[in-house]
Amino acid sequence: DSGVTQTPKHLITATGQRVTLRCSPRSGDLSVYWYQQSLDQGLQFLIHYYNGEERAKGNILERFSAQQFPDLHSELNLSSLELGDSALYFCASSVSDLRTEAFFGQGTRLTVV
Amino acid sequence: AQSVTQLDSHVSVSEGTPVLLRCNYSSSYSPSLFWYVQHPNKGLQLLLKYTSAATLVKGINGFEAEFKKSETSFHLTKPSAHMSDAAEYFCVVSEGSSGNTGKLIFGQGTTLQVKP
């Protein structure tokens, strides 16, 4: 158990809908990262928050947004969902913002039908 | 910009024989390098990390990796494969030193198959 909690584990929704994925980092970790894993794209970095502040954006679509709250948990919002958004979404946390290992949650498997 | 290339998409070994998973990296800075493992339908688990201390790094479950700057390589090895080692392995570099993020950049992964 990495100490990173993601909910829900599975999500099935229809095209055009909006969903929210939640991540609770390890106790004491200030950084939260979101990644998308799909068969054709591999593991892609989406966004990084450190202590509530956005630090970096990767290949994140405009339909997607994220935030990190004062209690350090984070949410990833996916809207106007398309079939191609079906993937495994991972959250990871680390103690600092640079050069440290990250610990991953079990992921949320999103299926868009 | 940092990147990693895993040289084999699939490696097959027999149980009890050595494992070698190859990784080359590209980095403008002194990198932080990691190997993660993903078992089917599971999250990613850190196997080991290199952060500019000893060049030979020991990890969990008998794995180790050697950082070779001259070859820009960070290959993962294990002397004797076990059936439970069958999984997907990712070589990862942290963007670290440049900018203000430690985001991880993943290789495409190597599937390790262990035959009885």
Short mmCIF file of N, CA, C and O in Angstrom, two decimals, chain A residues 4 25-35 45 47-56 68 72 92-103, chain B residues 32 34 36 49 51 94-104:
data_model
loop_
_atom_site.label_atom_id
_atom_site.label_comp_id
_atom_site.label_asym_id
_atom_site.label_seq_id
_atom_site.Cartn_x
_atom_site.Cartn_y
_atom_site.Cartn_z
N VAL A 4 -1.30 6.38 -1.04
CA VAL A 4 -2.04 7.30 -1.89
C VAL A 4 -3.39 6.65 -2.21
O VAL A 4 -3.44 5.51 -2.67
N PRO A 25 -3.23 12.35 -1.13
CA PRO A 25 -1.81 12.00 -1.13
C PRO A 25 -1.38 11.35 0.18
O PRO A 25 -2.14 11.31 1.14
N ARG A 26 -0.17 10.84 0.19
CA ARG A 26 0.40 10.31 1.42
C ARG A 26 0.48 11.43 2.44
O ARG A 26 0.70 12.60 2.09
N SER A 27 0.38 11.06 3.69
CA SER A 27 0.50 12.05 4.75
C SER A 27 1.86 12.74 4.67
O SER A 27 2.91 12.09 4.57
N GLY A 28 1.84 14.07 4.65
CA GLY A 28 3.09 14.83 4.60
C GLY A 28 3.56 15.20 3.21
O GLY A 28 4.46 16.03 3.06
N ASP A 29 2.98 14.57 2.18
CA ASP A 29 3.39 14.90 0.81
C ASP A 29 2.69 16.16 0.34
O ASP A 29 1.48 16.30 0.50
N LEU A 30 3.44 17.05 -0.29
CA LEU A 30 2.89 18.32 -0.74
C LEU A 30 2.61 18.33 -2.25
O LEU A 30 1.86 19.17 -2.73
N SER A 31 3.25 17.44 -2.98
CA SER A 31 3.08 17.38 -4.43
C SER A 31 2.07 16.31 -4.81
O SER A 31 2.09 15.20 -4.27
N VAL A 32 1.23 16.66 -5.79
CA VAL A 32 0.33 15.70 -6.40
C VAL A 32 0.51 15.79 -7.91
O VAL A 32 0.53 16.88 -8.48
N TYR A 33 0.65 14.63 -8.53
CA TYR A 33 0.78 14.53 -9.99
C TYR A 33 -0.37 13.68 -10.51
O TYR A 33 -0.76 12.71 -9.89
N TRP A 34 -0.85 14.03 -11.70
CA TRP A 34 -1.84 13.21 -12.38
C TRP A 34 -1.26 12.68 -13.69
O TRP A 34 -0.61 13.43 -14.43
N TYR A 35 -1.50 11.40 -13.95
CA TYR A 35 -1.04 10.75 -15.17
C TYR A 35 -2.19 9.98 -15.79
O TYR A 35 -3.08 9.49 -15.11
N PHE A 45 2.06 12.39 -18.58
CA PHE A 45 1.92 13.35 -17.50
C PHE A 45 0.83 14.36 -17.85
O PHE A 45 0.78 14.89 -18.96
N ILE A 47 -0.64 16.87 -15.11
CA ILE A 47 -0.52 18.11 -14.36
C ILE A 47 0.13 17.84 -13.01
O ILE A 47 0.04 16.73 -12.49
N HIS A 48 0.80 18.86 -12.47
CA HIS A 48 1.49 18.78 -11.18
C HIS A 48 1.06 19.96 -10.31
O HIS A 48 1.11 21.11 -10.75
N TYR A 49 0.66 19.65 -9.09
CA TYR A 49 0.39 20.66 -8.09
C TYR A 49 1.34 20.50 -6.91
O TYR A 49 1.65 19.37 -6.50
N TYR A 50 1.77 21.62 -6.39
CA TYR A 50 2.62 21.60 -5.20
C TYR A 50 2.03 22.57 -4.19
O TYR A 50 1.96 23.77 -4.46
N ASN A 51 1.60 22.04 -3.07
CA ASN A 51 1.07 22.85 -1.97
C ASN A 51 0.00 23.83 -2.47
O ASN A 51 -0.01 25.00 -2.08
N GLY A 52 -0.87 23.33 -3.33
CA GLY A 52 -2.00 24.12 -3.81
C GLY A 52 -1.72 24.93 -5.07
O GLY A 52 -2.64 25.51 -5.65
N GLU A 53 -0.48 24.96 -5.49
CA GLU A 53 -0.11 25.80 -6.65
C GLU A 53 0.19 24.91 -7.85
O GLU A 53 0.91 23.92 -7.74
N GLU A 54 -0.34 25.28 -9.00
CA GLU A 54 -0.02 24.53 -10.22
C GLU A 54 1.42 24.76 -10.61
O GLU A 54 1.87 25.90 -10.73
N ARG A 55 2.16 23.66 -10.84
CA ARG A 55 3.58 23.79 -11.16
C ARG A 55 3.88 23.47 -12.62
O ARG A 55 4.81 24.01 -13.20
N ALA A 56 3.18 22.56 -13.18
CA ALA A 56 3.47 22.17 -14.56
C ALA A 56 2.26 21.51 -15.17
O ALA A 56 1.49 20.84 -14.49
N GLN A 68 -5.83 21.45 -6.39
CA GLN A 68 -5.39 20.88 -5.14
C GLN A 68 -5.92 21.78 -4.02
O GLN A 68 -5.72 22.98 -4.04
N LEU A 72 -4.72 19.41 0.83
CA LEU A 72 -3.77 18.78 -0.11
C LEU A 72 -4.37 17.67 -0.96
O LEU A 72 -3.67 17.15 -1.84
N ALA A 92 -0.23 10.50 -8.20
CA ALA A 92 0.99 10.18 -7.44
C ALA A 92 1.30 11.35 -6.53
O ALA A 92 0.95 12.50 -6.84
N SER A 93 1.96 11.05 -5.42
CA SER A 93 2.36 12.14 -4.54
C SER A 93 3.83 12.01 -4.17
O SER A 93 4.41 10.91 -4.23
N SER A 94 4.43 13.13 -3.84
CA SER A 94 5.81 13.13 -3.37
C SER A 94 5.97 14.23 -2.34
O SER A 94 5.18 15.16 -2.28
N VAL A 95 7.04 14.10 -1.58
CA VAL A 95 7.20 15.00 -0.45
C VAL A 95 7.59 16.42 -0.90
O VAL A 95 7.14 17.40 -0.31
N SER A 96 8.40 16.49 -1.98
CA SER A 96 8.80 17.81 -2.45
C SER A 96 8.37 18.00 -3.89
O SER A 96 7.64 17.19 -4.45
N ASP A 97 8.88 19.08 -4.49
CA ASP A 97 8.46 19.40 -5.86
C ASP A 97 9.51 19.03 -6.90
O ASP A 97 9.25 19.15 -8.09
N LEU A 98 10.69 18.59 -6.45
CA LEU A 98 11.77 18.31 -7.40
C LEU A 98 12.48 17.01 -7.07
O LEU A 98 12.72 16.70 -5.91
N ARG A 99 12.81 16.25 -8.08
CA ARG A 99 13.79 15.17 -8.03
C ARG A 99 13.57 14.10 -6.96
O ARG A 99 14.50 13.44 -6.54
N THR A 100 12.38 13.94 -6.50
CA THR A 100 12.14 12.87 -5.54
C THR A 100 11.18 11.85 -6.14
O THR A 100 10.41 12.17 -7.04
N GLU A 101 11.25 10.65 -5.59
CA GLU A 101 10.37 9.61 -6.11
C GLU A 101 8.94 9.94 -5.76
O GLU A 101 8.64 10.62 -4.78
N ALA A 102 8.05 9.46 -6.60
CA ALA A 102 6.62 9.65 -6.38
C ALA A 102 5.98 8.30 -6.07
O ALA A 102 6.43 7.26 -6.55
N PHE A 103 4.95 8.35 -5.28
CA PHE A 103 4.23 7.14 -4.88
C PHE A 103 2.85 7.19 -5.51
O PHE A 103 2.15 8.20 -5.41
N SER B 32 17.67 12.45 -12.03
CA SER B 32 17.19 11.45 -11.08
C SER B 32 16.49 10.38 -11.90
O SER B 32 15.66 10.71 -12.75
N PHE B 34 14.63 6.38 -12.08
CA PHE B 34 13.87 5.42 -11.28
C PHE B 34 13.46 4.24 -12.17
O PHE B 34 13.38 4.36 -13.39
N TYR B 36 10.12 1.66 -12.06
CA TYR B 36 8.86 1.31 -11.44
C TYR B 36 8.37 0.00 -12.06
O TYR B 36 8.65 -0.29 -13.23
N LYS B 49 15.80 3.79 -7.03
CA LYS B 49 16.01 5.15 -7.51
C LYS B 49 17.50 5.49 -7.50
O LYS B 49 18.26 4.99 -6.67
N THR B 51 19.81 8.97 -7.38
CA THR B 51 19.75 10.43 -7.22
C THR B 51 21.14 10.99 -6.96
O THR B 51 21.33 11.80 -6.07
N SER B 94 13.25 11.99 -13.80
CA SER B 94 12.56 13.14 -13.22
C SER B 94 13.10 14.40 -13.86
O SER B 94 14.31 14.56 -14.01
N GLU B 95 12.18 15.28 -14.23
CA GLU B 95 12.60 16.50 -14.90
C GLU B 95 13.40 17.38 -13.97
O GLU B 95 14.19 18.19 -14.41
N GLY B 96 13.17 17.24 -12.67
CA GLY B 96 13.97 17.89 -11.64
C GLY B 96 14.61 19.19 -12.01
O GLY B 96 13.98 20.09 -12.49
N SER B 97 15.88 19.29 -11.92
CA SER B 97 16.71 20.50 -11.95
C SER B 97 16.26 21.65 -12.84
O SER B 97 16.57 22.78 -12.56
N SER B 98 15.60 21.38 -13.94
CA SER B 98 15.14 22.47 -14.78
C SER B 98 13.70 22.79 -14.41
O SER B 98 12.93 21.92 -14.08
N GLY B 99 13.37 24.04 -14.47
CA GLY B 99 12.00 24.43 -14.16
C GLY B 99 11.70 24.23 -12.69
O GLY B 99 12.59 24.19 -11.85
N ASN B 100 10.44 24.09 -12.38
CA ASN B 100 10.05 23.99 -10.98
C ASN B 100 9.15 22.79 -10.73
O ASN B 100 8.27 22.83 -9.90
N THR B 101 9.39 21.74 -11.47
CA THR B 101 8.57 20.54 -11.30
C THR B 101 9.44 19.30 -11.34
O THR B 101 10.42 19.23 -12.07
N GLY B 102 9.06 18.34 -10.53
CA GLY B 102 9.74 17.05 -10.53
C GLY B 102 8.94 16.02 -11.29
O GLY B 102 9.05 14.83 -11.00
N LYS B 103 8.18 16.47 -12.30
CA LYS B 103 7.33 15.51 -13.01
C LYS B 103 8.18 14.37 -13.56
O LYS B 103 9.33 14.55 -13.93
N LEU B 104 7.57 13.20 -13.58
CA LEU B 104 8.25 12.01 -14.04
C LEU B 104 7.95 11.79 -15.51
O LEU B 104 6.81 11.91 -15.96
#
